[in-house]
Amino acid sequence: MDKFFNPTSIAIIGASRNPDKVGHVILNNLLKANFPGKLYPINPSADALKNIKCYPSVLDVKNKIDLAIIVVPASIALKAVEDCGKKNIKHMIMVTAGFSETGNHDLENKLLVLLNKYKIQLLGPNVLGVFNTHSNLDTLFLPSSRIHRPQKGYISFICQSGAVGSATVDLFSSQGFKFSKFVSYGNALNVNETDLIEYLGNDSKTKVICLYIEGVRNGKKFIEVCKKVSKKKPIIMIKGGLTTTAARATLSHTASLAGSGKVYEGALKQANIIQASTLSEMFNFAKLLSKNKKPKGRKVQVITNGMGYAVLSMDYIELNNLEASTLSKKTLDTLKKKLPPLVNVDNPLDLIGDADNKRYKLALEACVKDSNVDIILLITLFQTPLIDERLTEMISKIYKSSKKPIAIVATGSKFTQDNIKQLEKKGIPCFSFPDEAVAAIRALCEYHLN
Amino acid sequence: MDKFFNPTSIAIIGASRNPDKVGHVILNNLLKANFPGKLYPINPSADALKNIKCYPSVLDVKNKIDLAIIVVPASIALKAVEDCGKKNIKHMIMVTAGFSETGNHDLENKLLVLLNKYKIQLLGPNVLGVFNTHSNLDTLFLPSSRIHRPQKGYISFICQSGAVGSATVDLFSSQGFKFSKFVSYGNALNVNETDLIEYLGNDSKTKVICLYIEGVRNGKKFIEVCKKVSKKKPIIMIKGGLTTTAARATLSHTASLAGSGKVYEGALKQANIIQASTLSEMFNFAKLLSKNKKPKGRKVQVITNGMGYAVLSMDYIELNNLEASTLSKKTLDTLKKKLPPLVNVDNPLDLIGDADNKRYKLALEACVKDSNVDIILLITLFQTPLIDERLTEMISKIYKSSKKPIAIVATGSKFTQDNIKQLEKKGIPCFSFPDEAVAAIRALCEYHLN
């Protein structure tokens, strides 16, 4: 499986000089990503593409090829696969569509015969491709003007739907969200979601696995593998097609039978898979769960400079089955002595609108030390004039030395966004609203405490 | 009440030449907003501020003053109020804090006596201020470097918490969300949420009223007024302090008793107030509800170029108690004839990944005409290369001439965002994810069909 994510040589079968063609875009993207391995564009009517020597067929390449990306039309795709088989290429990404997803089961069956004959592992057909930030691999067939490319990170995303994958990677990566690997697996002819989860379970560059899945091929094996993998790292999943209204749609989309929500829920719990109900929730969960901080319990302390946000946070804490922590007597005494009399030393700990960086430092340090507190929800509304960029420096120092999970909530435009970027750059998880942060904390507790 | 939102003359009591002072920022913001009325900075030790003549007291101003904004310290605020009373100023915004919210009930009682004596209507004390995009009024005491200012629109926001108000106005206005009026009403000494709702109910520039409220002063009157107003325009509310965990916090914040969630829910339903569970949900609801399009029923048709998004949408449609529409035989026949054979003419209507602008036009026009369809959820994933800016032109033309509600879903970075901006500029409601759009459609149906 590793050859899909860390190949040292790639053949692009159907590479093209026409910039509108998928075979051109993929070659271009691999070059733009600075892919360090060898590239072999396959095109019988070109000598070179982008200054790289072209070959009429993979059989004309003398060196070993790890991975073939096939983009030629379905009508001639089998011939390309046959050539790859003869060339002893064992890994293949089939971008080409027009197989079972369009009703052409006959062609797909013929493809499967070839894969078995040559013992080829195939991603697809009908896939968007693979992205690995750690090996500069980018086989997505859409240009960067349409899909923003992610920075190096530790969250991997396995996605049954190319559209869900391209839209979310585009949005979240542009917001600074970092990915390790992204893979769209299309019709899953002989490599499926379970194989990919198993591989990422052993991947040192993946800390959290996100899944968008409409249906699993082999439910029993899926649960078995997820049970094992989720002991090592969190798996977060959004299941498309939970309801009967969606059932017909999943059937025509990925030939998946939509399961009843309850059945799935039970199975996912068994495998300790965290269920997300929306795409943004999934990525918010992943953000918090990818940090190496485990809560000892579910007692949350809220620190704020805006009480309305804290009131909402307390609501969400109860609604998410978390607890509000009660500060120890020692913390109460220390903070009451050091903070101005108007500050309400309690939970929420309201530093009020004229809070400055120093007030935040006192509060955060005290809560990190207090063993009555398991998790800190730190609300920093940057609209108030007495906090500034230095606050992010201070938070980052304390965050680094603390074992406790800390989640930041900040809502706002440019000034806030600049500060959030600084915090995120330092690895501190930030959320736009209290509900998002508290739901992520619930997922964190679900994973570590259940 | 109108003088709070459309004054023709304003005194700023405590105007200052020090740019860090609230009294300076407010004068500056009024000038930056191009407030067209007369401004009277009150400061006994300055002749002029920003080239505007200063007065030692309002009593030295000969002309009539509609509204006084008081920012002097609490210790001398009563004197300022007394002066305003003598000057016959009937409307006052008290930014000054340090009254009951800090335990100083004595001072607040004395203030109330003065208000009664001079028949003054007061917003506050302890408020962020008022914003009215239609009269270029901006009394918020925070600079535009910290709070982005909204464009002219038709959604008004009444907010008990200054922090909730400043953070959300900052974020949403920077994302192109348009506001009519924003008002933070603080301690609500003699002007409260109900007065403001009643006023905005009669305001032709307000199409939707959003509320963040922790507690209401007079529950019976509140419900009575909301019942009346919600017949004219939607009221959307998020209630802070629904849970017992939050109860202690609301008590110390706004002296509001947190009600049990169930009690509130019942009361809000009675008054046909739409309840939102998060701040972003409230503004998403408001976006769709501010358009002049009423659904005839709850049957939703999904049009898409990405099936994964459509599958999720169908799930959310069922989970939100909406229905999937069934296209009429006539629509089915027409579309099957005109669209390529691979297109699945059904619900969802999947135009597939290579959909172009023309395919969208055919689909959207047919669904607008089909009386089996009440609402259209139009998913446009701009990652796919064959749709472009001309799609937004086409959608906008059809949207204008259609009475049916249409909600767009598009997720992505720059290219998508540019297209969303164009659509929003034309008044078409756009959402980042299917769950957001479907929840807003549910709120729309709740308002118009219950």
Short mmCIF file of C-alpha atoms in Angstrom, two decimals, chain B:
data_model
loop_
_atom_site.label_atom_id
_atom_site.label_comp_id
_atom_site.label_asym_id
_atom_site.label_seq_id
_atom_site.Cartn_x
_atom_site.Cartn_y
_atom_site.Cartn_z
CA MET B 1 -37.61 55.14 20.39
CA ASP B 2 -36.77 56.33 16.91
CA LYS B 3 -34.35 58.91 18.30
CA PHE B 4 -32.01 56.09 19.33
CA PHE B 5 -31.66 55.02 15.70
CA ASN B 6 -32.35 58.18 13.69
CA PRO B 7 -31.23 61.17 15.74
CA THR B 8 -30.48 64.42 13.97
CA SER B 9 -28.22 65.76 16.72
CA ILE B 10 -25.98 63.99 19.22
CA ALA B 11 -24.06 65.17 22.28
CA ILE B 12 -21.05 63.05 23.27
CA ILE B 13 -20.62 63.68 26.98
CA GLY B 14 -17.02 62.81 27.76
CA ALA B 15 -15.60 63.39 24.28
CA SER B 16 -11.83 63.28 24.53
CA ARG B 17 -8.72 64.22 22.56
CA ASN B 18 -6.92 61.09 23.81
CA PRO B 19 -7.27 58.50 21.01
CA ASP B 20 -7.30 55.63 23.53
CA LYS B 21 -10.37 57.00 25.31
CA VAL B 22 -13.86 55.76 24.55
CA GLY B 23 -15.04 59.37 24.21
CA HIS B 24 -12.55 59.88 21.40
CA VAL B 25 -13.29 56.61 19.60
CA ILE B 26 -17.06 57.28 19.52
CA LEU B 27 -16.65 60.79 18.06
CA ASN B 28 -14.21 59.39 15.54
CA ASN B 29 -16.52 56.54 14.54
CA LEU B 30 -19.48 58.91 14.04
CA LEU B 31 -17.32 61.02 11.74
CA LYS B 32 -16.00 57.98 9.87
CA ALA B 33 -19.57 56.74 9.38
CA ASN B 34 -20.43 60.13 7.83
CA PHE B 35 -23.18 60.75 10.34
CA PRO B 36 -25.13 63.54 8.64
CA GLY B 37 -26.55 65.24 11.79
CA LYS B 38 -25.08 67.75 14.22
CA LEU B 39 -22.43 66.60 16.72
CA TYR B 40 -21.82 68.30 20.06
CA PRO B 41 -18.68 67.04 21.84
CA ILE B 42 -18.99 67.87 25.54
CA ASN B 43 -15.66 68.46 27.29
CA PRO B 44 -15.06 71.33 29.71
CA SER B 45 -11.34 71.53 28.95
CA ALA B 46 -11.32 71.57 25.14
CA ASP B 47 -12.37 74.26 22.67
CA ALA B 48 -12.67 71.91 19.73
CA LEU B 49 -12.19 68.23 18.91
CA LYS B 50 -11.58 67.04 15.34
CA ASN B 51 -12.43 70.60 14.26
CA ILE B 52 -15.82 70.48 15.92
CA LYS B 53 -16.67 73.07 18.55
CA CYS B 54 -16.72 71.68 22.10
CA TYR B 55 -19.02 72.69 24.94
CA PRO B 56 -18.41 72.50 28.70
CA SER B 57 -21.92 71.11 29.24
CA VAL B 58 -25.02 70.26 27.22
CA LEU B 59 -26.59 73.27 28.93
CA ASP B 60 -24.25 75.49 26.91
CA VAL B 61 -25.61 74.16 23.60
CA LYS B 62 -28.36 76.42 22.24
CA ASN B 63 -29.85 74.00 19.70
CA LYS B 64 -32.06 71.02 20.41
CA ILE B 65 -30.24 67.72 21.09
CA ASP B 66 -31.96 64.42 20.18
CA LEU B 67 -29.59 61.97 21.79
CA ALA B 68 -26.86 62.07 24.43
CA ILE B 69 -24.12 59.45 24.61
CA ILE B 70 -22.60 59.34 28.08
CA VAL B 71 -19.10 57.95 28.52
CA VAL B 72 -17.88 59.84 31.62
CA PRO B 73 -16.94 57.72 34.68
CA ALA B 74 -19.80 56.38 36.81
CA SER B 75 -18.88 58.78 39.63
CA ILE B 76 -19.90 61.84 37.58
CA ALA B 77 -22.46 60.22 35.30
CA LEU B 78 -25.48 61.28 37.39
CA LYS B 79 -24.47 64.92 37.08
CA ALA B 80 -24.36 64.49 33.30
CA VAL B 81 -27.82 62.91 33.33
CA GLU B 82 -29.17 65.77 35.46
CA ASP B 83 -27.79 68.26 32.90
CA CYS B 84 -29.39 66.32 30.06
CA GLY B 85 -32.69 66.35 31.92
CA LYS B 86 -32.53 70.10 32.32
CA LYS B 87 -31.65 70.46 28.62
CA ASN B 88 -34.77 68.42 27.81
CA ILE B 89 -32.83 65.57 26.13
CA LYS B 90 -35.18 62.58 26.17
CA HIS B 91 -32.88 59.86 24.77
CA MET B 92 -29.65 58.69 26.18
CA ILE B 93 -27.11 55.91 25.59
CA MET B 94 -25.13 55.18 28.75
CA VAL B 95 -21.90 53.45 27.76
CA THR B 96 -20.55 54.03 31.27
CA ALA B 97 -20.30 50.86 33.37
CA GLY B 98 -20.05 50.43 37.12
CA PHE B 99 -23.73 50.14 38.06
CA SER B 100 -25.73 47.08 39.11
CA GLU B 101 -23.55 44.76 37.00
CA THR B 102 -20.71 45.43 39.44
CA GLY B 103 -22.98 45.35 42.47
CA ASN B 104 -23.49 49.11 42.67
CA HIS B 105 -27.29 48.96 42.94
CA ASP B 106 -27.44 52.20 44.90
CA LEU B 107 -26.00 54.21 42.02
CA GLU B 108 -28.33 52.49 39.56
CA ASN B 109 -31.36 53.30 41.72
CA LYS B 110 -30.35 56.95 41.85
CA LEU B 111 -29.99 56.91 38.07
CA LEU B 112 -33.50 55.48 37.72
CA VAL B 113 -34.92 58.27 39.89
CA LEU B 114 -33.39 60.84 37.55
CA LEU B 115 -34.69 59.08 34.45
CA ASN B 116 -38.20 59.07 35.88
CA LYS B 117 -37.96 62.69 37.01
CA TYR B 118 -36.97 63.91 33.52
CA LYS B 119 -38.87 61.22 31.55
CA ILE B 120 -35.67 60.06 29.86
CA GLN B 121 -35.43 56.87 27.84
CA LEU B 122 -32.07 55.26 28.47
CA LEU B 123 -30.20 52.48 26.69
CA GLY B 124 -27.91 50.99 29.32
CA PRO B 125 -25.99 51.56 31.43
CA ASN B 126 -23.08 49.33 30.40
CA VAL B 127 -23.78 49.12 26.66
CA LEU B 128 -21.64 48.76 23.57
CA GLY B 129 -23.85 51.19 21.66
CA VAL B 130 -26.04 51.39 18.60
CA PHE B 131 -25.37 50.94 14.91
CA ASN B 132 -27.76 51.88 12.09
CA THR B 133 -26.44 51.39 8.57
CA HIS B 134 -29.40 53.30 7.09
CA SER B 135 -28.76 56.53 9.01
CA ASN B 136 -24.93 56.35 9.18
CA LEU B 137 -25.16 56.12 12.95
CA ASP B 138 -22.28 54.39 14.74
CA THR B 139 -21.98 54.82 18.50
CA LEU B 140 -19.98 51.60 19.11
CA PHE B 141 -17.04 52.46 21.32
CA LEU B 142 -14.57 50.12 19.62
CA PRO B 143 -12.47 51.21 16.62
CA SER B 144 -12.91 49.70 13.15
CA SER B 145 -9.49 48.07 13.52
CA ARG B 146 -11.15 45.83 16.10
CA ILE B 147 -14.75 45.62 14.85
CA HIS B 148 -15.50 45.49 11.14
CA ARG B 149 -18.52 47.64 10.24
CA PRO B 150 -21.45 46.10 8.37
CA GLN B 151 -22.93 47.12 5.05
CA LYS B 152 -26.51 48.26 4.62
CA GLY B 153 -29.01 45.42 4.94
CA TYR B 154 -32.28 44.39 6.50
CA ILE B 155 -31.36 42.17 9.45
CA SER B 156 -31.41 43.79 12.88
CA PHE B 157 -29.70 42.34 15.92
CA ILE B 158 -30.67 43.02 19.52
CA CYS B 159 -28.00 41.73 21.88
CA GLN B 160 -27.95 41.58 25.65
CA SER B 161 -24.22 40.88 25.67
CA GLY B 162 -21.73 43.41 24.34
CA ALA B 163 -19.15 40.67 23.77
CA VAL B 164 -21.51 38.48 21.75
CA GLY B 165 -22.54 41.53 19.75
CA SER B 166 -19.08 42.85 18.98
CA ALA B 167 -17.58 39.46 18.09
CA THR B 168 -20.42 38.35 15.81
CA VAL B 169 -20.93 41.72 14.08
CA ASP B 170 -17.16 41.82 13.50
CA LEU B 171 -17.01 38.34 11.94
CA PHE B 172 -20.24 38.24 9.98
CA SER B 173 -20.02 41.76 8.58
CA SER B 174 -16.50 40.97 7.32
CA GLN B 175 -17.97 37.97 5.51
CA GLY B 176 -20.41 40.22 3.65
CA PHE B 177 -23.37 39.73 5.95
CA LYS B 178 -25.51 42.87 5.86
CA PHE B 179 -27.15 44.46 8.88
CA SER B 180 -29.81 47.09 9.37
CA LYS B 181 -29.49 47.89 13.07
CA PHE B 182 -27.42 46.54 15.90
CA VAL B 183 -28.12 47.42 19.50
CA SER B 184 -26.59 46.27 22.77
CA TYR B 185 -28.91 47.14 25.63
CA GLY B 186 -26.81 46.29 28.69
CA ASN B 187 -28.50 46.57 32.10
CA ALA B 188 -31.83 47.52 30.46
CA LEU B 189 -32.75 49.96 33.20
CA ASN B 190 -35.76 51.48 31.43
CA VAL B 191 -35.45 50.40 27.80
CA ASN B 192 -35.43 46.65 27.43
CA GLU B 193 -35.52 43.90 24.82
CA THR B 194 -39.30 44.06 24.47
CA ASP B 195 -39.28 47.81 23.72
CA LEU B 196 -36.63 47.26 21.08
CA ILE B 197 -38.47 44.35 19.47
CA GLU B 198 -41.66 46.43 19.34
CA TYR B 199 -39.80 49.31 17.68
CA LEU B 200 -38.06 47.07 15.12
CA GLY B 201 -41.39 45.37 14.42
CA ASN B 202 -42.56 48.70 12.97
CA ASP B 203 -39.26 49.53 11.29
CA SER B 204 -39.52 49.32 7.49
CA LYS B 205 -35.75 48.82 7.25
CA THR B 206 -35.88 45.64 9.34
CA LYS B 207 -37.00 42.39 7.71
CA VAL B 208 -35.73 39.95 10.33
CA ILE B 209 -35.01 40.44 14.03
CA CYS B 210 -32.19 38.45 15.68
CA LEU B 211 -31.96 38.22 19.46
CA TYR B 212 -29.32 37.12 21.92
CA ILE B 213 -31.02 37.17 25.29
CA GLU B 214 -30.14 35.67 28.65
CA GLY B 215 -33.25 36.72 30.48
CA VAL B 216 -36.33 38.81 29.81
CA ARG B 217 -37.61 41.42 32.27
CA ASN B 218 -41.30 40.85 31.77
CA GLY B 219 -41.99 37.47 30.28
CA LYS B 220 -45.69 38.03 29.65
CA LYS B 221 -45.23 41.30 27.81
CA PHE B 222 -42.28 39.87 25.89
CA ILE B 223 -44.39 36.98 24.56
CA GLU B 224 -47.31 39.31 23.79
CA VAL B 225 -45.17 41.71 21.77
CA CYS B 226 -43.28 38.92 19.99
CA LYS B 227 -46.58 37.29 19.02
CA LYS B 228 -47.63 40.52 17.34
CA VAL B 229 -44.28 41.29 15.73
CA SER B 230 -43.66 37.74 14.47
CA LYS B 231 -46.84 38.05 12.40
CA LYS B 232 -45.10 40.81 10.48
CA LYS B 233 -41.51 39.54 10.37
CA PRO B 234 -39.48 36.61 11.67
CA ILE B 235 -37.87 36.77 15.09
CA ILE B 236 -34.92 34.42 15.60
CA MET B 237 -33.51 34.00 19.07
CA ILE B 238 -30.66 32.31 20.80
CA LYS B 239 -31.22 32.02 24.51
CA GLY B 240 -28.10 32.06 26.69
CA GLY B 241 -28.41 30.19 29.98
CA LEU B 242 -30.77 27.35 29.12
CA THR B 243 -29.07 24.89 31.42
CA THR B 244 -28.47 24.78 35.16
CA THR B 245 -24.70 24.79 34.51
CA ALA B 246 -25.08 28.21 32.94
CA ALA B 247 -27.56 29.49 35.52
CA ARG B 248 -25.00 30.84 37.95
CA ALA B 249 -23.20 32.57 35.10
CA THR B 250 -26.25 34.42 33.79
CA LEU B 251 -27.12 35.54 37.27
CA SER B 252 -23.76 37.24 37.71
CA HIS B 253 -23.69 38.47 34.11
CA THR B 254 -27.05 40.07 33.44
CA ALA B 255 -28.86 39.27 36.67
CA SER B 256 -31.06 36.97 34.59
CA LEU B 257 -32.57 33.85 36.01
CA ALA B 258 -31.80 31.02 33.61
CA GLY B 259 -35.04 29.34 32.75
CA SER B 260 -35.34 25.67 32.08
CA GLY B 261 -34.86 24.93 28.39
CA LYS B 262 -38.28 23.29 28.12
CA VAL B 263 -40.16 26.24 29.64
CA TYR B 264 -38.45 28.64 27.27
CA GLU B 265 -39.00 26.42 24.28
CA GLY B 266 -42.72 26.34 24.92
CA ALA B 267 -42.97 30.08 25.39
CA LEU B 268 -40.96 30.80 22.25
CA LYS B 269 -43.12 28.46 20.18
CA GLN B 270 -46.21 30.20 21.48
CA ALA B 271 -44.86 33.51 20.21
CA ASN B 272 -43.69 31.94 16.91
CA ILE B 273 -40.08 32.84 17.72
CA ILE B 274 -37.60 30.68 15.84
CA GLN B 275 -35.07 29.22 18.22
CA ALA B 276 -31.45 28.89 17.10
CA SER B 277 -29.01 26.74 18.99
CA THR B 278 -25.81 28.49 17.94
CA LEU B 279 -24.83 32.00 16.90
CA SER B 280 -23.87 30.97 13.38
CA GLU B 281 -27.14 29.12 13.02
CA MET B 282 -29.04 32.28 13.99
CA PHE B 283 -27.34 34.34 11.29
CA ASN B 284 -27.74 31.57 8.70
CA PHE B 285 -31.46 31.45 9.47
CA ALA B 286 -31.68 35.23 9.21
CA LYS B 287 -29.96 35.22 5.83
CA LEU B 288 -32.57 32.94 4.26
CA LEU B 289 -35.53 34.45 6.12
CA SER B 290 -34.65 38.00 5.05
CA LYS B 291 -35.35 37.18 1.40
CA ASN B 292 -38.87 37.82 0.19
CA LYS B 293 -39.58 34.26 -0.86
CA LYS B 294 -42.14 32.11 0.90
CA PRO B 295 -42.28 28.34 0.42
CA LYS B 296 -45.68 26.80 -0.39
CA GLY B 297 -44.71 23.56 1.31
CA ARG B 298 -41.73 21.69 2.67
CA LYS B 299 -40.76 19.68 -0.42
CA VAL B 300 -37.11 20.29 -1.27
CA GLN B 301 -35.44 19.50 -4.60
CA VAL B 302 -31.67 19.05 -4.58
CA ILE B 303 -29.66 19.90 -7.71
CA THR B 304 -25.96 19.08 -7.56
CA ASN B 305 -22.69 18.49 -9.39
CA GLY B 306 -21.31 16.38 -6.54
CA MET B 307 -23.29 13.40 -5.33
CA GLY B 308 -21.65 13.13 -1.90
CA TYR B 309 -22.98 16.58 -1.02
CA ALA B 310 -26.41 15.55 -2.28
CA VAL B 311 -26.40 12.37 -0.17
CA LEU B 312 -25.63 14.43 2.93
CA SER B 313 -28.34 16.92 1.94
CA MET B 314 -30.94 14.16 1.69
CA ASP B 315 -29.94 13.01 5.18
CA TYR B 316 -30.33 16.51 6.57
CA ILE B 317 -33.67 16.95 4.79
CA GLU B 318 -35.10 13.93 6.61
CA LEU B 319 -33.45 14.81 9.93
CA ASN B 320 -34.97 18.33 9.74
CA ASN B 321 -38.49 17.01 9.07
CA LEU B 322 -38.52 18.31 5.52
CA GLU B 323 -39.53 16.27 2.49
CA ALA B 324 -37.75 15.36 -0.72
CA SER B 325 -39.81 16.50 -3.70
CA THR B 326 -40.71 14.16 -6.56
CA LEU B 327 -40.37 15.83 -9.95
CA SER B 328 -43.48 15.81 -12.12
CA LYS B 329 -43.64 13.49 -15.11
CA LYS B 330 -43.42 16.51 -17.40
CA THR B 331 -40.21 17.74 -15.78
CA LEU B 332 -38.71 14.26 -15.84
CA ASP B 333 -39.50 13.83 -19.53
CA THR B 334 -38.16 17.26 -20.49
CA LEU B 335 -34.95 16.90 -18.54
CA LYS B 336 -34.27 13.34 -19.66
CA LYS B 337 -34.60 14.51 -23.23
CA LYS B 338 -32.36 17.54 -22.86
CA LEU B 339 -29.68 16.33 -20.44
CA PRO B 340 -26.93 13.79 -21.23
CA PRO B 341 -27.86 10.15 -20.51
CA LEU B 342 -25.47 9.86 -17.55
CA VAL B 343 -27.32 12.57 -15.65
CA ASN B 344 -29.57 11.07 -13.04
CA VAL B 345 -32.90 12.94 -13.30
CA ASP B 346 -34.34 12.32 -9.86
CA ASN B 347 -34.03 13.86 -6.41
CA PRO B 348 -31.16 14.58 -6.03
CA LEU B 349 -30.82 15.73 -9.61
CA ASP B 350 -27.15 14.93 -10.18
CA LEU B 351 -25.68 16.90 -13.07
CA ILE B 352 -22.38 15.04 -12.40
CA GLY B 353 -18.85 16.34 -12.22
CA ASP B 354 -18.60 17.54 -15.81
CA ALA B 355 -21.74 19.71 -15.48
CA ASP B 356 -21.46 23.01 -17.31
CA ASN B 357 -23.41 26.25 -16.93
CA LYS B 358 -25.96 25.13 -19.52
CA ARG B 359 -26.80 21.93 -17.69
CA TYR B 360 -27.41 23.94 -14.53
CA LYS B 361 -29.68 26.33 -16.43
CA LEU B 362 -31.86 23.53 -17.79
CA ALA B 363 -32.15 21.89 -14.37
CA LEU B 364 -32.81 25.04 -12.38
CA GLU B 365 -35.41 26.40 -14.82
CA ALA B 366 -37.29 23.10 -14.88
CA CYS B 367 -37.36 22.81 -11.07
CA VAL B 368 -38.51 26.42 -10.66
CA LYS B 369 -41.45 25.66 -12.98
CA ASP B 370 -42.38 22.31 -11.40
CA SER B 371 -45.21 22.75 -8.89
CA ASN B 372 -44.12 19.56 -7.13
CA VAL B 373 -41.08 21.48 -5.90
CA ASP B 374 -41.45 24.01 -3.04
CA ILE B 375 -37.83 24.89 -2.32
CA ILE B 376 -34.61 24.39 -4.29
CA LEU B 377 -31.29 23.47 -2.72
CA LEU B 378 -28.73 24.24 -5.39
CA ILE B 379 -25.29 22.75 -4.81
CA THR B 380 -22.59 24.36 -6.97
CA LEU B 381 -19.15 22.96 -6.26
CA PHE B 382 -16.89 25.34 -8.11
CA GLN B 383 -13.92 22.96 -8.00
CA THR B 384 -15.04 21.31 -11.23
CA PRO B 385 -13.57 23.06 -14.28
CA LEU B 386 -16.62 23.33 -16.55
CA ILE B 387 -18.57 25.82 -14.44
CA ASP B 388 -17.41 29.38 -14.12
CA GLU B 389 -18.44 32.95 -13.25
CA ARG B 390 -21.20 32.93 -15.87
CA LEU B 391 -23.02 30.39 -13.70
CA THR B 392 -23.63 33.07 -11.07
CA GLU B 393 -25.11 35.41 -13.71
CA MET B 394 -27.49 32.70 -14.86
CA ILE B 395 -28.53 31.74 -11.32
CA SER B 396 -29.12 35.37 -10.47
CA LYS B 397 -31.46 35.88 -13.45
CA ILE B 398 -33.56 32.84 -12.59
CA TYR B 399 -33.53 33.69 -8.88
CA LYS B 400 -34.91 37.17 -9.52
CA SER B 401 -37.86 35.96 -11.54
CA SER B 402 -38.67 33.00 -9.28
CA LYS B 403 -40.97 33.15 -6.27
CA LYS B 404 -39.57 29.91 -4.90
CA PRO B 405 -36.93 29.98 -2.19
CA ILE B 406 -33.55 28.91 -3.55
CA ALA B 407 -30.56 28.27 -1.30
CA ILE B 408 -27.05 27.78 -2.66
CA VAL B 409 -24.39 25.53 -1.16
CA ALA B 410 -20.77 26.09 -2.18
CA THR B 411 -17.66 25.09 -0.26
CA GLY B 412 -14.20 26.25 -1.18
CA SER B 413 -11.37 28.76 -1.19
CA LYS B 414 -10.72 31.80 -3.37
CA PHE B 415 -12.43 30.86 -6.62
CA THR B 416 -15.51 29.65 -4.77
CA GLN B 417 -15.48 32.64 -2.43
CA ASP B 418 -15.33 35.07 -5.36
CA ASN B 419 -18.39 33.42 -6.87
CA ILE B 420 -20.21 33.39 -3.53
CA LYS B 421 -19.54 37.12 -3.17
CA GLN B 422 -21.10 37.73 -6.58
CA LEU B 423 -24.16 35.67 -5.67
CA GLU B 424 -24.56 37.32 -2.27
CA LYS B 425 -24.19 40.75 -3.85
CA LYS B 426 -27.18 39.86 -6.01
CA GLY B 427 -29.14 38.93 -2.91
CA ILE B 428 -28.92 35.15 -3.29
CA PRO B 429 -28.46 33.29 0.00
CA CYS B 430 -25.32 31.11 0.05
CA PHE B 431 -24.23 28.57 2.65
CA SER B 432 -20.91 26.80 3.13
CA PHE B 433 -22.31 23.35 3.88
CA PRO B 434 -25.50 21.37 3.22
CA ASP B 435 -26.35 21.08 6.93
CA GLU B 436 -26.37 24.88 7.26
CA ALA B 437 -28.61 25.39 4.23
CA VAL B 438 -31.07 22.66 5.22
CA ALA B 439 -31.36 23.91 8.80
CA ALA B 440 -32.12 27.39 7.43
CA ILE B 441 -34.76 25.90 5.11
CA ARG B 442 -36.31 24.20 8.14
CA ALA B 443 -36.45 27.57 9.93
CA LEU B 444 -38.00 29.16 6.83
CA CYS B 445 -40.73 26.49 6.75
CA GLU B 446 -41.22 26.75 10.50
CA TYR B 447 -41.92 30.46 10.13
CA HIS B 448 -44.12 30.40 7.04
CA LEU B 449 -45.94 27.08 7.31
CA ASN B 450 -46.69 26.63 11.03
#
